[in-house]
Amino acid sequence: MRRYHDSPSVQQLQRISRPVQGNGPVESVDLIDVQCGGYTAGGISGSTPAALHATAAAGSTVTLRWTLWPDSHVGPVITYMARCPDTGCQAWQPGTSAVWFKVKEGGRTGTTNTWADTPLMVANSGYQYTIPSCLKSGYYLVRHEIIALHAAYSYPGAQFYPGCHQLQVTGSGTKTATSLVAIPGAYKSTDPGITYDAYKAQTYTIPGPTVFSC
């Protein structure tokens, strides 16, 4: 009912997405699991690289598919990218280095009950992000997440659902991002976007850095 997760047979397939170890959330901003998924409590710390990359041009739009999202799990949807080595992402782990930049974010619409993840509560809905048109060509790891806030009125309470996929970006762009952040490290338990009462009619501050702009 949430996102797709990986059975042992699925993990043997070659693909662009790094494996997701289960359907449950990450609940700590300090665990490596908050980067691309993982299940440290069960002995699986973080995720592992995928074998393949999808090719996409800078400036193009990528559509991601989620399983039907529970209508109680309101929250922001945030997308980051990190530049991989020139040899690709297939053997690279970001660790705790500051390599991530934000390319899209969506939160709450004013004080209404409409959130960035609201469209995902309808079957067969997708979520789109655009690769910055000025971005230098090369290999990139994309981190996409929903933060469910239905129990975030105290910490721990926010539920993180991250997933990562690997791209080879083409084009004539020359720009590399600055003001990079580490994940874990970009979020704090005291951030107003992490500890937040979603049942109150109040504005919402999306956590993390500002969105990269060309």
Short mmCIF file of C-alpha atoms in Angstrom, two decimals:
data_model
loop_
_atom_site.label_atom_id
_atom_site.label_comp_id
_atom_site.label_asym_id
_atom_site.label_seq_id
_atom_site.Cartn_x
_atom_site.Cartn_y
_atom_site.Cartn_z
CA MET A 1 0.00 0.00 0.00
CA ARG A 2 3.00 2.31 0.29
CA ARG A 3 6.02 2.09 -1.98
CA TYR A 4 7.30 -0.96 -3.79
CA HIS A 5 9.83 -2.95 -1.82
CA ASP A 6 12.23 -5.70 -2.75
CA SER A 7 11.79 -9.41 -2.27
CA PRO A 8 14.93 -11.56 -2.60
CA SER A 9 14.03 -12.47 -6.20
CA VAL A 10 13.55 -8.83 -7.19
CA GLN A 11 16.93 -7.87 -5.74
CA GLN A 12 18.64 -10.11 -8.31
CA LEU A 13 17.36 -8.01 -11.23
CA GLN A 14 19.55 -5.40 -12.89
CA ARG A 15 17.96 -1.98 -12.80
CA ILE A 16 18.51 1.73 -12.11
CA SER A 17 16.87 1.88 -8.66
CA ARG A 18 18.78 1.06 -5.52
CA PRO A 19 17.04 -1.66 -3.47
CA VAL A 20 14.40 -0.73 -0.90
CA GLN A 21 14.52 -3.15 2.00
CA GLY A 22 10.93 -2.93 3.21
CA ASN A 23 7.63 -1.13 3.25
CA GLY A 24 8.23 0.57 6.58
CA PRO A 25 9.60 4.03 7.24
CA VAL A 26 12.91 5.37 8.47
CA GLU A 27 12.20 7.25 11.70
CA SER A 28 15.58 8.78 12.56
CA VAL A 29 17.21 11.73 10.80
CA ASP A 30 20.61 10.40 11.91
CA LEU A 31 20.57 6.92 10.33
CA ILE A 32 22.25 6.23 6.98
CA ASP A 33 18.92 4.58 6.06
CA VAL A 34 17.40 8.05 5.58
CA GLN A 35 19.61 8.48 2.51
CA CYS A 36 18.34 5.79 0.12
CA GLY A 37 16.56 3.34 2.39
CA GLY A 38 17.79 0.48 4.53
CA TYR A 39 16.92 -1.46 7.65
CA THR A 40 19.70 -0.92 10.17
CA ALA A 41 17.60 -2.40 12.97
CA GLY A 42 17.44 -5.64 10.98
CA GLY A 43 21.13 -5.67 10.10
CA ILE A 44 20.94 -3.92 6.72
CA SER A 45 22.64 -0.53 7.00
CA GLY A 46 21.65 1.73 4.13
CA SER A 47 21.11 0.69 0.53
CA THR A 48 23.45 -0.61 -2.16
CA PRO A 49 24.23 0.65 -5.69
CA ALA A 50 22.27 -0.53 -8.70
CA ALA A 51 23.94 -1.96 -11.80
CA LEU A 52 22.40 0.33 -14.41
CA HIS A 53 21.77 3.99 -15.26
CA ALA A 54 18.89 5.52 -17.20
CA THR A 55 19.88 8.14 -19.76
CA ALA A 56 18.05 11.47 -19.57
CA ALA A 57 18.80 14.89 -21.01
CA ALA A 58 19.27 17.93 -18.82
CA GLY A 59 15.99 19.86 -18.88
CA SER A 60 13.88 16.73 -19.33
CA THR A 61 11.13 15.59 -16.99
CA VAL A 62 11.23 12.28 -15.12
CA THR A 63 8.06 10.58 -13.88
CA LEU A 64 8.20 8.38 -10.79
CA ARG A 65 5.51 5.89 -9.79
CA TRP A 66 4.46 5.12 -6.23
CA THR A 67 2.06 2.47 -5.02
CA LEU A 68 -1.23 3.89 -3.72
CA TRP A 69 -0.35 6.20 -0.84
CA PRO A 70 -2.41 6.14 2.42
CA ASP A 71 -4.58 9.24 2.78
CA SER A 72 -3.49 9.65 6.41
CA HIS A 73 0.20 9.99 5.48
CA VAL A 74 0.23 13.67 4.57
CA GLY A 75 3.54 15.39 3.99
CA PRO A 76 6.09 16.94 1.67
CA VAL A 77 7.71 15.38 -1.39
CA ILE A 78 11.37 16.30 -1.92
CA THR A 79 13.88 15.37 -4.62
CA TYR A 80 17.68 15.67 -4.43
CA MET A 81 20.54 14.86 -6.78
CA ALA A 82 24.21 14.05 -6.17
CA ARG A 83 26.96 13.91 -8.78
CA CYS A 84 28.62 10.50 -8.97
CA PRO A 85 32.22 9.82 -10.08
CA ASP A 86 32.96 10.02 -13.80
CA THR A 87 32.93 6.22 -13.92
CA GLY A 88 29.29 6.09 -12.78
CA CYS A 89 27.15 5.45 -9.71
CA GLN A 90 27.23 1.66 -9.84
CA ALA A 91 30.05 1.33 -7.28
CA TRP A 92 29.62 4.63 -5.41
CA GLN A 93 28.23 5.35 -1.98
CA PRO A 94 27.79 8.99 -0.82
CA GLY A 95 28.36 8.09 2.82
CA THR A 96 28.08 11.18 5.01
CA SER A 97 29.77 13.53 2.53
CA ALA A 98 28.09 16.81 1.55
CA VAL A 99 27.20 15.92 -2.05
CA TRP A 100 23.44 16.50 -2.30
CA PHE A 101 21.51 19.40 -3.81
CA LYS A 102 17.75 19.81 -3.91
CA VAL A 103 16.02 20.01 -7.30
CA LYS A 104 12.35 20.02 -6.29
CA GLU A 105 10.22 20.38 -3.19
CA GLY A 106 6.53 20.52 -2.41
CA GLY A 107 4.85 20.96 0.95
CA ARG A 108 1.49 22.12 2.25
CA THR A 109 -0.79 24.43 0.29
CA GLY A 110 -1.23 27.27 2.77
CA THR A 111 -3.10 25.93 5.78
CA THR A 112 -5.34 23.59 3.78
CA ASN A 113 -5.37 19.80 3.87
CA THR A 114 -3.72 19.61 0.44
CA TRP A 115 -0.11 18.42 0.44
CA ALA A 116 2.47 17.59 -2.20
CA ASP A 117 1.77 13.89 -1.69
CA THR A 118 -2.03 14.29 -1.98
CA PRO A 119 -2.08 13.35 -5.71
CA LEU A 120 -0.32 10.08 -4.86
CA MET A 121 -3.37 9.03 -2.84
CA VAL A 122 -5.12 8.35 -6.16
CA ALA A 123 -4.26 5.09 -7.93
CA ASN A 124 -1.82 5.22 -10.86
CA SER A 125 -0.67 8.74 -10.07
CA GLY A 126 2.91 9.73 -10.80
CA TYR A 127 5.24 12.38 -9.45
CA GLN A 128 7.45 14.40 -11.77
CA TYR A 129 10.68 16.29 -11.36
CA THR A 130 12.75 18.15 -13.94
CA ILE A 131 16.51 17.74 -14.32
CA PRO A 132 17.98 21.27 -14.22
CA SER A 133 18.62 22.38 -17.80
CA CYS A 134 22.01 23.91 -16.97
CA LEU A 135 23.33 20.82 -15.19
CA LYS A 136 26.68 19.49 -16.34
CA SER A 137 26.47 16.13 -18.07
CA GLY A 138 27.57 13.07 -16.15
CA TYR A 139 26.32 10.45 -13.73
CA TYR A 140 23.94 11.38 -10.92
CA LEU A 141 22.23 9.67 -8.02
CA VAL A 142 18.68 10.93 -7.49
CA ARG A 143 17.11 10.75 -4.03
CA HIS A 144 13.33 11.08 -3.88
CA GLU A 145 11.33 11.01 -0.66
CA ILE A 146 8.01 11.49 1.04
CA ILE A 147 8.03 12.57 4.68
CA ALA A 148 4.78 11.41 6.31
CA LEU A 149 3.77 13.76 9.13
CA HIS A 150 0.66 12.13 10.61
CA ALA A 151 2.56 11.33 13.84
CA ALA A 152 5.18 14.10 13.72
CA TYR A 153 3.83 16.23 16.58
CA SER A 154 6.79 14.97 18.63
CA TYR A 155 10.13 13.37 17.73
CA PRO A 156 10.59 10.65 16.72
CA GLY A 157 7.37 10.74 14.78
CA ALA A 158 8.01 11.86 11.22
CA GLN A 159 8.28 8.92 8.83
CA PHE A 160 10.79 9.07 5.97
CA TYR A 161 10.25 7.06 2.79
CA PRO A 162 13.34 7.59 0.60
CA GLY A 163 14.36 5.89 -2.60
CA CYS A 164 17.27 6.43 -5.00
CA HIS A 165 17.83 5.84 -8.71
CA GLN A 166 20.78 6.35 -11.02
CA LEU A 167 20.90 8.56 -14.10
CA GLN A 168 23.34 9.44 -16.84
CA VAL A 169 22.54 13.06 -17.66
CA THR A 170 23.34 14.27 -21.17
CA GLY A 171 23.38 17.73 -22.70
CA SER A 172 25.52 20.83 -23.02
CA GLY A 173 25.05 22.20 -19.51
CA THR A 174 28.13 23.41 -17.67
CA LYS A 175 26.87 24.15 -14.16
CA THR A 176 27.63 22.16 -11.02
CA ALA A 177 25.70 22.73 -7.82
CA THR A 178 27.13 24.47 -4.79
CA SER A 179 25.80 24.70 -1.21
CA LEU A 180 25.76 20.91 -0.97
CA VAL A 181 24.42 19.03 2.05
CA ALA A 182 25.03 15.64 3.62
CA ILE A 183 22.26 13.08 4.09
CA PRO A 184 22.07 12.20 6.93
CA GLY A 185 22.91 15.66 8.20
CA ALA A 186 20.58 17.94 6.25
CA TYR A 187 17.71 17.44 8.70
CA LYS A 188 17.57 17.95 12.46
CA SER A 189 14.99 16.59 14.87
CA THR A 190 14.16 20.15 15.91
CA ASP A 191 13.53 21.44 12.38
CA PRO A 192 10.00 22.86 12.08
CA GLY A 193 9.45 20.66 9.04
CA ILE A 194 10.35 17.50 10.98
CA THR A 195 8.54 18.05 14.27
CA TYR A 196 5.16 19.42 13.19
CA ASP A 197 1.48 18.96 14.02
CA ALA A 198 -0.17 18.28 10.68
CA TYR A 199 -3.64 18.34 12.26
CA LYS A 200 -3.44 22.08 12.94
CA ALA A 201 -4.25 24.70 10.30
CA GLN A 202 -0.76 26.19 10.14
CA THR A 203 1.83 26.86 7.47
CA TYR A 204 4.61 24.37 6.89
CA THR A 205 8.34 24.91 6.37
CA ILE A 206 9.93 22.31 4.09
CA PRO A 207 13.17 20.98 5.62
CA GLY A 208 16.57 21.00 3.95
CA PRO A 209 18.38 23.48 1.70
CA THR A 210 16.91 25.78 -0.92
CA VAL A 211 16.21 24.39 -4.38
CA PHE A 212 19.09 24.56 -6.86
CA SER A 213 18.46 27.07 -9.62
CA CYS A 214 20.12 27.63 -12.98
#
